[in-house]
Amino acid sequence: MSGTSAGRAPVRRLTVLYDADCSLCAYLRDWLNRQPQLVPLELVPANSERARRRYPRLDHRATLDDITVVGDAGQVYRGAAAWIVTLWALREHRPLAHRLSTPAGAPFAKGAALAAAKWRGSQWGRSRERWGGQAYGRTDGWSYDPAHGWTHTAPGCGDGTCPTP
């Protein structure tokens, strides 16, 4: 599996950072909590105070764009690799994780990650009732707030003190 590895340390616990404002992500969080786990999973809202305290060196805005999983020895998995390592932690889905981690299975894992991202993207333009009505930010500086629509804040300009050319 790809990801940032912390050597060859065994994985004894995984933290899944998920978008708490995404209905698909919340559904998957609940589903994961009901699954028998071979490796304990802790599900933490991405970009939350709890996640920022625990992993101060992570790009927390990026964790809202793509599933991110952190191993207990500092391993970081994103995207398809994060999906695979999460399945690997589940008793009934470990064989599937092994198949998805092969060259033949990798396109399916990537396809699942892209399909989830596409579905999430389609929810941004839906009504408040469909996706919760919360503001949603992306790592490229764009954010959507139902009260104000789409806005862009260049990185490093969040406080309004951007340098002028």
PDB file of C-alpha atoms in Angstrom, residues 34-123:
ATOM      1  CA  ARG A  34     -20.490  -1.527  13.194  1.00  0.00           C
ATOM      2  CA  GLN A  35     -17.832  -3.721  11.521  1.00  0.00           C
ATOM      3  CA  PRO A  36     -15.727  -6.266  13.428  1.00  0.00           C
ATOM      4  CA  GLN A  37     -12.203  -4.809  13.489  1.00  0.00           C
ATOM      5  CA  LEU A  38      -8.887  -6.643  13.465  1.00  0.00           C
ATOM      6  CA  VAL A  39      -7.106  -3.314  13.916  1.00  0.00           C
ATOM      7  CA  PRO A  40      -8.979  -0.740  16.027  1.00  0.00           C
ATOM      8  CA  LEU A  41     -10.285   2.250  14.080  1.00  0.00           C
ATOM      9  CA  GLU A  42     -10.818   5.625  15.670  1.00  0.00           C
ATOM     10  CA  LEU A  43     -12.970   7.952  13.582  1.00  0.00           C
ATOM     11  CA  VAL A  44     -12.192  11.645  14.051  1.00  0.00           C
ATOM     12  CA  PRO A  45     -13.749  14.555  12.160  1.00  0.00           C
ATOM     13  CA  ALA A  46     -11.243  16.006   9.694  1.00  0.00           C
ATOM     14  CA  ASN A  47      -9.997  19.535  10.349  1.00  0.00           C
ATOM     15  CA  SER A  48     -11.479  19.419  13.868  1.00  0.00           C
ATOM     16  CA  GLU A  49      -9.704  20.821  16.901  1.00  0.00           C
ATOM     17  CA  ARG A  50      -9.166  17.248  18.073  1.00  0.00           C
ATOM     18  CA  ALA A  51      -7.519  16.270  14.758  1.00  0.00           C
ATOM     19  CA  ARG A  52      -5.344  19.429  14.689  1.00  0.00           C
ATOM     20  CA  ARG A  53      -4.138  18.805  18.271  1.00  0.00           C
ATOM     21  CA  ARG A  54      -3.353  15.164  17.583  1.00  0.00           C
ATOM     22  CA  TYR A  55      -1.656  15.675  14.177  1.00  0.00           C
ATOM     23  CA  PRO A  56      -0.255  19.226  14.132  1.00  0.00           C
ATOM     24  CA  ARG A  57       1.944  18.611  11.075  1.00  0.00           C
ATOM     25  CA  LEU A  58      -0.851  17.359   8.781  1.00  0.00           C
ATOM     26  CA  ASP A  59      -2.391  19.613   6.136  1.00  0.00           C
ATOM     27  CA  HIS A  60      -5.817  19.583   7.757  1.00  0.00           C
ATOM     28  CA  ARG A  61      -7.582  21.442   4.953  1.00  0.00           C
ATOM     29  CA  ALA A  62      -6.452  18.652   2.603  1.00  0.00           C
ATOM     30  CA  THR A  63      -8.032  16.060   4.907  1.00  0.00           C
ATOM     31  CA  LEU A  64     -11.422  17.546   3.985  1.00  0.00           C
ATOM     32  CA  ASP A  65     -10.815  16.891   0.287  1.00  0.00           C
ATOM     33  CA  ASP A  66      -9.795  13.254   0.553  1.00  0.00           C
ATOM     34  CA  ILE A  67     -10.055  10.513   3.156  1.00  0.00           C
ATOM     35  CA  THR A  68      -6.905  10.440   5.272  1.00  0.00           C
ATOM     36  CA  VAL A  69      -5.906   7.628   7.616  1.00  0.00           C
ATOM     37  CA  VAL A  70      -3.061   7.895  10.137  1.00  0.00           C
ATOM     38  CA  GLY A  71      -1.375   4.852  11.656  1.00  0.00           C
ATOM     39  CA  ASP A  72      -0.195   4.731  15.242  1.00  0.00           C
ATOM     40  CA  ALA A  73       3.457   4.895  14.123  1.00  0.00           C
ATOM     41  CA  GLY A  74       2.879   8.005  11.989  1.00  0.00           C
ATOM     42  CA  GLN A  75       1.994   6.327   8.696  1.00  0.00           C
ATOM     43  CA  VAL A  76      -0.238   8.563   6.545  1.00  0.00           C
ATOM     44  CA  TYR A  77      -2.517   7.163   3.852  1.00  0.00           C
ATOM     45  CA  ARG A  78      -4.611   9.267   1.487  1.00  0.00           C
ATOM     46  CA  GLY A  79      -7.152   8.530  -1.212  1.00  0.00           C
ATOM     47  CA  ALA A  80      -7.290   4.959  -2.504  1.00  0.00           C
ATOM     48  CA  ALA A  81      -4.520   3.826  -0.118  1.00  0.00           C
ATOM     49  CA  ALA A  82      -6.587   5.149   2.808  1.00  0.00           C
ATOM     50  CA  TRP A  83      -9.642   3.193   1.641  1.00  0.00           C
ATOM     51  CA  ILE A  84      -7.549   0.046   1.296  1.00  0.00           C
ATOM     52  CA  VAL A  85      -5.893   0.298   4.719  1.00  0.00           C
ATOM     53  CA  THR A  86      -9.297   0.957   6.309  1.00  0.00           C
ATOM     54  CA  LEU A  87     -10.743  -2.185   4.688  1.00  0.00           C
ATOM     55  CA  TRP A  88      -7.601  -4.056   5.761  1.00  0.00           C
ATOM     56  CA  ALA A  89      -8.446  -3.231   9.386  1.00  0.00           C
ATOM     57  CA  LEU A  90     -11.846  -4.937   9.090  1.00  0.00           C
ATOM     58  CA  ARG A  91     -12.157  -8.664   9.726  1.00  0.00           C
ATOM     59  CA  GLU A  92     -14.636  -9.370   6.942  1.00  0.00           C
ATOM     60  CA  HIS A  93     -12.999  -7.075   4.376  1.00  0.00           C
ATOM     61  CA  ARG A  94      -9.285  -7.824   4.775  1.00  0.00           C
ATOM     62  CA  PRO A  95      -9.276 -10.238   1.778  1.00  0.00           C
ATOM     63  CA  LEU A  96     -10.815  -7.495  -0.379  1.00  0.00           C
ATOM     64  CA  ALA A  97      -8.154  -5.042   0.820  1.00  0.00           C
ATOM     65  CA  HIS A  98      -5.438  -7.477  -0.242  1.00  0.00           C
ATOM     66  CA  ARG A  99      -7.014  -7.816  -3.707  1.00  0.00           C
ATOM     67  CA  LEU A 100      -7.350  -4.030  -4.070  1.00  0.00           C
ATOM     68  CA  SER A 101      -3.694  -3.524  -3.118  1.00  0.00           C
ATOM     69  CA  THR A 102      -2.478  -5.566  -6.113  1.00  0.00           C
ATOM     70  CA  PRO A 103      -1.682  -4.029  -9.518  1.00  0.00           C
ATOM     71  CA  ALA A 104      -4.865  -5.615 -10.884  1.00  0.00           C
ATOM     72  CA  GLY A 105      -7.015  -4.315  -8.013  1.00  0.00           C
ATOM     73  CA  ALA A 106      -5.541  -0.810  -7.717  1.00  0.00           C
ATOM     74  CA  PRO A 107      -7.681   0.670 -10.534  1.00  0.00           C
ATOM     75  CA  PHE A 108     -10.820  -0.484  -8.700  1.00  0.00           C
ATOM     76  CA  ALA A 109      -9.671   1.112  -5.435  1.00  0.00           C
ATOM     77  CA  LYS A 110      -8.847   4.345  -7.250  1.00  0.00           C
ATOM     78  CA  GLY A 111     -12.209   4.208  -9.044  1.00  0.00           C
ATOM     79  CA  ALA A 112     -14.057   3.827  -5.737  1.00  0.00           C
ATOM     80  CA  ALA A 113     -12.179   6.788  -4.249  1.00  0.00           C
ATOM     81  CA  LEU A 114     -12.903   8.914  -7.341  1.00  0.00           C
ATOM     82  CA  ALA A 115     -16.576   7.899  -7.354  1.00  0.00           C
ATOM     83  CA  ALA A 116     -16.924   8.934  -3.704  1.00  0.00           C
ATOM     84  CA  ALA A 117     -15.198  12.262  -4.439  1.00  0.00           C
ATOM     85  CA  LYS A 118     -17.450  12.869  -7.441  1.00  0.00           C
ATOM     86  CA  TRP A 119     -20.571  12.125  -5.390  1.00  0.00           C
ATOM     87  CA  ARG A 120     -19.387  14.457  -2.637  1.00  0.00           C
ATOM     88  CA  GLY A 121     -18.708  17.167  -5.218  1.00  0.00           C
ATOM     89  CA  SER A 122     -22.228  16.803  -6.598  1.00  0.00           C
ATOM     90  CA  GLN A 123     -23.652  17.444  -3.126  1.00  0.00           C
TER      91      GLN A 123
END
